[in-house]
Coordinates of C-alpha atoms in Angstrom, one line a residue:
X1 CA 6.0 13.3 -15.9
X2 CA 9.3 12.3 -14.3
X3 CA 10.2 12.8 -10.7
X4 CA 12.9 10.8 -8.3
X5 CA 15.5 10.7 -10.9
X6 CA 14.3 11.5 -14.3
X7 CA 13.0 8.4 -16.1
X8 CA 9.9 8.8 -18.3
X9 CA 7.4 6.4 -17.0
X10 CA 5.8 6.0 -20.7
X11 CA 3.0 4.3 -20.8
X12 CA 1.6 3.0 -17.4
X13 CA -0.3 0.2 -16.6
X14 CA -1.7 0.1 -13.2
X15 CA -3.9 -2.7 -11.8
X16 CA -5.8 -2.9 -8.4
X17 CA -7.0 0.4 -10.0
X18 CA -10.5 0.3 -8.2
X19 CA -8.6 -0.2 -4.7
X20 CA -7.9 2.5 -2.2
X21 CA -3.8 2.9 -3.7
X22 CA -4.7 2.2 -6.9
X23 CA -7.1 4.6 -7.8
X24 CA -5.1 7.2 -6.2
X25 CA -2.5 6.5 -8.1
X26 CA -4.5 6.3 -11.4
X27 CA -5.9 9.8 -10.7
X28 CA -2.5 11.3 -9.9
X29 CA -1.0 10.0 -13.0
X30 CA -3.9 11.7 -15.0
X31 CA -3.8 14.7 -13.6
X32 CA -0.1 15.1 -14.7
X33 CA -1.2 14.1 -18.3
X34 CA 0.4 10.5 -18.1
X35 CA -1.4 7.7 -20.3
X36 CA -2.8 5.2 -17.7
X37 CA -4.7 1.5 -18.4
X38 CA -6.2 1.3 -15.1
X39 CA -7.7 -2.6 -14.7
X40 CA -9.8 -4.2 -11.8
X41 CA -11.2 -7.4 -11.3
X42 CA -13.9 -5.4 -12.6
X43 CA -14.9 -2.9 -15.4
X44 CA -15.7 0.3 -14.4
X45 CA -14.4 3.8 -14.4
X46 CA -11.3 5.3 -12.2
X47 CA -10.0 8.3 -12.1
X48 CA -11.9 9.7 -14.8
X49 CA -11.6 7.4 -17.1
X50 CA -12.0 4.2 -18.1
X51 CA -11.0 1.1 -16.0
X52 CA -10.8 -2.5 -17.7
X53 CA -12.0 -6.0 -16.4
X54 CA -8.5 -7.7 -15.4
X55 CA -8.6 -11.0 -12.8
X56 CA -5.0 -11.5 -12.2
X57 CA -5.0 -14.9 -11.1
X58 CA -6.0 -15.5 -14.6
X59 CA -3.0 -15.5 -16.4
X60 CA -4.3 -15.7 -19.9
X61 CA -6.3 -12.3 -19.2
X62 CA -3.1 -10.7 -17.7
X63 CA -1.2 -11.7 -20.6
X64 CA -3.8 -10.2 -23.2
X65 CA -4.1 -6.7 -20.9
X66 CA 0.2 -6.4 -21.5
X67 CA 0.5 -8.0 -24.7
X68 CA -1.3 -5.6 -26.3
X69 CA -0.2 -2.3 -24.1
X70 CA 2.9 -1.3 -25.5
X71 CA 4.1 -0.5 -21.7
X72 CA 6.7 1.0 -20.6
X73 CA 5.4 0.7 -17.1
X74 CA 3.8 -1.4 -14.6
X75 CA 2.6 -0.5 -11.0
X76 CA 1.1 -3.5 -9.7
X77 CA -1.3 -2.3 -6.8
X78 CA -3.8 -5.5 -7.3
X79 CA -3.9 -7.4 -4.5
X80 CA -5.4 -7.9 -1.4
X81 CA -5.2 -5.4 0.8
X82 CA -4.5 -6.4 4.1
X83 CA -4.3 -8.9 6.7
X84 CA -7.7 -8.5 8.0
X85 CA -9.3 -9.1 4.1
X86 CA -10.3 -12.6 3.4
X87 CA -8.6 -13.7 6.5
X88 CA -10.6 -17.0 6.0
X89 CA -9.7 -17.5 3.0
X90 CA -5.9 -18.2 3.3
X91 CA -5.4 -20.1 -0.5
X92 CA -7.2 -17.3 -2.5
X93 CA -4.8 -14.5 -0.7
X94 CA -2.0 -16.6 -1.9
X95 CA -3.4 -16.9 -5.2
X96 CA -3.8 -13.0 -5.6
X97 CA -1.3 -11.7 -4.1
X98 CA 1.5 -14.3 -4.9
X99 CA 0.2 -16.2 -7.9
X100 CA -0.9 -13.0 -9.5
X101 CA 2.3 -11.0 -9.0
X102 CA 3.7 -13.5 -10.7
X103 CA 1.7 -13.6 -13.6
X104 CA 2.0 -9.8 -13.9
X105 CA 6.1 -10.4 -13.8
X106 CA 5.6 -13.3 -16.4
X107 CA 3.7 -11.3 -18.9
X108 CA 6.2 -8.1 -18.5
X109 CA 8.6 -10.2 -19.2
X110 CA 7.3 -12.2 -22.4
X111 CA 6.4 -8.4 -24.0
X112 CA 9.3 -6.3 -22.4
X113 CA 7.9 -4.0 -20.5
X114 CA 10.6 -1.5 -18.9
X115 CA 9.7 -1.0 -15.1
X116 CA 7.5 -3.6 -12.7
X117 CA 6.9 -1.8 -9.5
X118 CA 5.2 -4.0 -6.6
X119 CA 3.0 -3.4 -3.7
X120 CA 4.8 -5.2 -0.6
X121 CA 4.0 -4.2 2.6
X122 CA 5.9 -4.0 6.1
X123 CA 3.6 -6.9 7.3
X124 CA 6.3 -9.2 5.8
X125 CA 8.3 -8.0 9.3
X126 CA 5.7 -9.8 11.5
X127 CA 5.9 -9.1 15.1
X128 CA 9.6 -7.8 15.0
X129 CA 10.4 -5.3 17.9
X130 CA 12.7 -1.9 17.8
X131 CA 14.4 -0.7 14.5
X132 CA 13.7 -2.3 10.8
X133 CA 15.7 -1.7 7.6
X134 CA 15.3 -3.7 4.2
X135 CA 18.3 -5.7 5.5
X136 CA 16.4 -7.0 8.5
X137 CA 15.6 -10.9 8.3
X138 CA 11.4 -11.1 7.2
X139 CA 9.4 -13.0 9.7
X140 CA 5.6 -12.6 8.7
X141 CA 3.1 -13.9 11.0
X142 CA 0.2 -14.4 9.1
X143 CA -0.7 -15.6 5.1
X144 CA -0.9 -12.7 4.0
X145 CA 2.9 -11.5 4.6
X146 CA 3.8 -14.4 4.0
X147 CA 2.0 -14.0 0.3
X148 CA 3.4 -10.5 0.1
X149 CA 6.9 -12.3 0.7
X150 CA 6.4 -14.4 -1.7
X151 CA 5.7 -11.9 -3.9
X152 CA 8.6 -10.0 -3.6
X153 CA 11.1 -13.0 -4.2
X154 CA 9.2 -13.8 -7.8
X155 CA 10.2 -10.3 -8.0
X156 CA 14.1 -10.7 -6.9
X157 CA 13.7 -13.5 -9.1
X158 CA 13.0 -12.1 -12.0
X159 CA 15.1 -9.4 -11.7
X160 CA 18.1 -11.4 -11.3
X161 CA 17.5 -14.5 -13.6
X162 CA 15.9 -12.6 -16.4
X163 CA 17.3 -9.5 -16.3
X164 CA 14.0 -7.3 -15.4
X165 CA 13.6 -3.8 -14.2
X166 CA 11.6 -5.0 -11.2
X167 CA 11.4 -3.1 -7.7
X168 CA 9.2 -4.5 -4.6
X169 CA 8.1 -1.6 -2.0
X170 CA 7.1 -2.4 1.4
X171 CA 4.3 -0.1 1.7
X172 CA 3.4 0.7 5.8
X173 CA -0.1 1.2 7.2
X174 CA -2.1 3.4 4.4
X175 CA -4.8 5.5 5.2
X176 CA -6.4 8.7 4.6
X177 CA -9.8 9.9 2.0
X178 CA -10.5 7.3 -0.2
X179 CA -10.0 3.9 1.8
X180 CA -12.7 1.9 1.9
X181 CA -11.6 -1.3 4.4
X182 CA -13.0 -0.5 7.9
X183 CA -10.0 -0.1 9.9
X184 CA -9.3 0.5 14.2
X185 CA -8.3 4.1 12.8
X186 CA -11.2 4.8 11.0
X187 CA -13.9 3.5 13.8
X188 CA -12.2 5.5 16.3
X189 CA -12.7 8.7 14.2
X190 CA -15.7 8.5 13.2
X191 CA -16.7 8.3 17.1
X192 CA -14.4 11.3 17.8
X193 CA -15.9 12.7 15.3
X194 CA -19.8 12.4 16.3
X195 CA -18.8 13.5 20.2
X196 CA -18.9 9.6 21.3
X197 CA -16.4 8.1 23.6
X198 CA -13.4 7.4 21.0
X199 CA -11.6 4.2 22.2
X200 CA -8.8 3.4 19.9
X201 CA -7.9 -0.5 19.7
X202 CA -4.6 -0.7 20.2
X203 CA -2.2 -0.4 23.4
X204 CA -0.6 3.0 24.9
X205 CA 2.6 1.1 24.3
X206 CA 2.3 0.4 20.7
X207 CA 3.4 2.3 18.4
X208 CA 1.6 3.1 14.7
X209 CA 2.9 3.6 11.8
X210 CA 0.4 5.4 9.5
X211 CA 1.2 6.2 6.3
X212 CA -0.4 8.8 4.4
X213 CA -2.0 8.4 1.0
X214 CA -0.9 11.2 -0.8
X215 CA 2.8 9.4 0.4
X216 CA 2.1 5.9 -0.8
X217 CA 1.6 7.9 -4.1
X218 CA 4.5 9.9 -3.9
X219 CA 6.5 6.6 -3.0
X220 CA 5.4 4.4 -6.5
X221 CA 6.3 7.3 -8.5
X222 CA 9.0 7.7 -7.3
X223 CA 10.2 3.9 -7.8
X224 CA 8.4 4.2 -11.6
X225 CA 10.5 7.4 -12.4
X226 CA 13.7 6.9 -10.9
X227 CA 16.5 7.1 -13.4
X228 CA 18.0 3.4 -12.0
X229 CA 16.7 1.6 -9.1
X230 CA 19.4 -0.2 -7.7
X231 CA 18.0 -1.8 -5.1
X232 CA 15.0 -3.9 -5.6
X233 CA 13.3 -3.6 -2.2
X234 CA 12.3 -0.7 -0.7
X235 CA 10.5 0.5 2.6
X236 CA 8.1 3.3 2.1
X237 CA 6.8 4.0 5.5
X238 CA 6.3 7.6 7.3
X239 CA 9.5 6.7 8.8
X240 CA 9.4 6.3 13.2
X241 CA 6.6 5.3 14.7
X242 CA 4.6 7.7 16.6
X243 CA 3.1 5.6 20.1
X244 CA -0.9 5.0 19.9
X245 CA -1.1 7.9 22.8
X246 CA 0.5 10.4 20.2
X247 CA -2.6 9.6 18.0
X248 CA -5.1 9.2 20.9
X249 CA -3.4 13.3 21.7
X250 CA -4.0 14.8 18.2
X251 CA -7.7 13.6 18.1
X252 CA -7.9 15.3 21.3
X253 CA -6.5 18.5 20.0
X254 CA -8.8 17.9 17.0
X255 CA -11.9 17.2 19.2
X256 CA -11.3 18.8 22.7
X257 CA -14.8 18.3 23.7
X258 CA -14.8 14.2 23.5
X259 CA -13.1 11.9 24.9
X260 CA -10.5 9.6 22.7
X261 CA -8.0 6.9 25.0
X262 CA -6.7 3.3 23.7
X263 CA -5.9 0.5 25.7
X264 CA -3.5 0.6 28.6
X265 CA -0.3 -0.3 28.3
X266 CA 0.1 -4.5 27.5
X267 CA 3.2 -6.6 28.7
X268 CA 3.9 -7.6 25.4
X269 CA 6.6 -5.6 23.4
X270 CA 5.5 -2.7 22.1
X271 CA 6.7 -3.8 18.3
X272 CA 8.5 -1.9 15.5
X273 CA 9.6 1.8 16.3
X274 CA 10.9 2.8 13.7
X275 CA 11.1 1.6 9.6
X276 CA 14.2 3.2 7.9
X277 CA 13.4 5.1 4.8
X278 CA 17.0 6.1 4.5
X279 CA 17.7 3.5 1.1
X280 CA 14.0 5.1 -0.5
X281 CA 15.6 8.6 0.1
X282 CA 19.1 7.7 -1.7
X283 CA 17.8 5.6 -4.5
X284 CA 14.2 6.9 -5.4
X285 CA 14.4 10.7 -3.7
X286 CA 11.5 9.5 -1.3
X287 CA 11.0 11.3 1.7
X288 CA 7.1 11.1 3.8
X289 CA 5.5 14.7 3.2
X290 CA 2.3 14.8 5.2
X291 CA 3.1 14.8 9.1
X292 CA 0.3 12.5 10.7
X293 CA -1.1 16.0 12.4
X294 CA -2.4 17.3 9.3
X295 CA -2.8 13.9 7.7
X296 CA -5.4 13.2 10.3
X297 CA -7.0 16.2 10.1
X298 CA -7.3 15.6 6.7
X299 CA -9.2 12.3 6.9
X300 CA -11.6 13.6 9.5
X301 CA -12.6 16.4 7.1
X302 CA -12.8 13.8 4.1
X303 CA -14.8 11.0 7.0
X304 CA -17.8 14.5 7.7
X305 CA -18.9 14.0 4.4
X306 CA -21.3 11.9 2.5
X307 CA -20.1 8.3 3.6
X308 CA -16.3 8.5 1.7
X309 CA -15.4 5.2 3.4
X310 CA -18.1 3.1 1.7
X311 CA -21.0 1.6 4.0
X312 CA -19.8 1.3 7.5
X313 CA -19.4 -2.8 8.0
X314 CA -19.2 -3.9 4.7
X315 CA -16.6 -6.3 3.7
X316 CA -14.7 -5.5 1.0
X317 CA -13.6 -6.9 -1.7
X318 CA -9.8 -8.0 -2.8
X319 CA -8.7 -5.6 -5.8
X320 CA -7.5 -7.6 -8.2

């Protein structure tokens, strides 16, 4: 399989592989006949295969998972989630998603494997208002940007000390079939969906910037194929943000007979408006696929079935 440039991915290792990302990617990389190790904090099976126990905050079981690989690939999707996972439990999001990036750097590195690609996330922009490119100055504003952050410099690190082929992507707000976290999005179509009032919980003057699945795929293999990545961080985002009335407007069209709003307008700044794709279109051939129209209307087919989002209120775990 090659795509955004030409390079053969090889051999790919993927972690986070029982995650929402992760086990998309694990299944799109089968389909296309790629061999995957998929590993999770723990065993099971993913993507129609078999997934391996892999805690990677535990360095010496990270190390044995590459060491004995023969990868010519890493995607690195292990890690938590998202700001509203294990919010209470600040030091074990840094030790996931900071510590264990850099174990997974550390281990490429001692056993050469070719391409590191790592799960970032715009969160690392905080509360930043208007336009954002890569070259705009980070200001998370909770522990768990801040962990992403720190994640990406082991990567710039790495890269530039010790010579690896490491990228960092600064993945926007995923959703779509699959995802398991509960989410504002998800609560508020699942009461669109059963005819109840559907009250988004956000403000008209906000603007969202939903990314969909099938995208945040398209974006990591892109960044694993890609003939020379020249840059080492990338946004992957669905590009300018559409304002929380466009969304509250398509469930509307989707669901004429309820009623879906969000919050008034707040006096606060209405945040980021638009995330700048434009260096993932020139160096990894990116470009979003799946306007939020039909990616909505995708989820709310995938959300009438037999409970895809897990049980409603559970708390999920980290995918490590």
């Amino acid at each position: 399989m090659t795509g955004g440039g030409g390079r053969d991915p090889g051999r790919v290792l993927v972690t986070g592989a029982g995650g929402f990302l992760g086990a998309a990617v694990v299944a799109r990389l089968r389909d296309r006949g790629v061999t995957v190790v998929a590993t999770d904090i723990r065993e099971s099976l993913a993507g129609g295969g078999e997934m391996l126990a892999c805690d990677v905050t535990d360095f010496d079981q990270v190390e044995a998972v590459i060491r004995g690989g023969t990868f010519a690939t890493i995607l690195h999707c292990g890690a938590v989630s998202g700001p509203m996972v294990m919010a209470d439990r600040p030091l074990d999001i840094w030790r996931i998603n900071a510590g264990g990036t850099a174990h997974v750097l550390e281990a490429a590195r001692r056993h050469g494997v070719g391409r590191i690609v790592v799960c970032s996330t715009t969160e690392v922009y905080g509360q930043l208002a208007g336009r954002i490119d890569e070259t705009t100055l980070p200001q998370p504003c909770s522990v768990y940007g801040a962990s992403k952050l720190a994640a990406e410099q082991a990567t710039l690190g790495y890269a530039r000390q010790h010579g690896l082929d490491a990228v960092a992507l600064r993945l926007s707000w995923i959703y779509g079939p699959g995802r398991r976290t509960p989410t504002a999005l998800e609560r508020f179509l699942r009461n669109a969906i059963a005819g109840r009032d559907a009250i988004l919980d956000a403000s008209a003057n906000e603007f969202s910037h939903y990314l969909h699945i099938d995208d945040a795929v398209q974006g990591l293999l892109r960044a694993a194929t890609a003939q020379s990545a020249g840059d080492r961080i990338y946004n992957i985002s669905a590009g300018a943000g559409v304002p929380m009335t466009g969304i509250v407007e398509i469930v509307r069209r989707l669901f004429p007979a309820g009623a879906a709003s969000c919050h008034p307008a707040s006096e606060a700044h209405s945040g980021v408006s638009d995330i700048d794709n434009r260096r993932a279109e020139l160096g990894l051939s990116f470009q979003p696929a799946v306007p939020l129209d039909l990616g909505l209307q995708r989820y709310c087919a995938a959300l009438r079935g037999p409970n895809p989002s897990g049980t409603p209120g559970a708390v999920p775990e980290a995918r490590r």
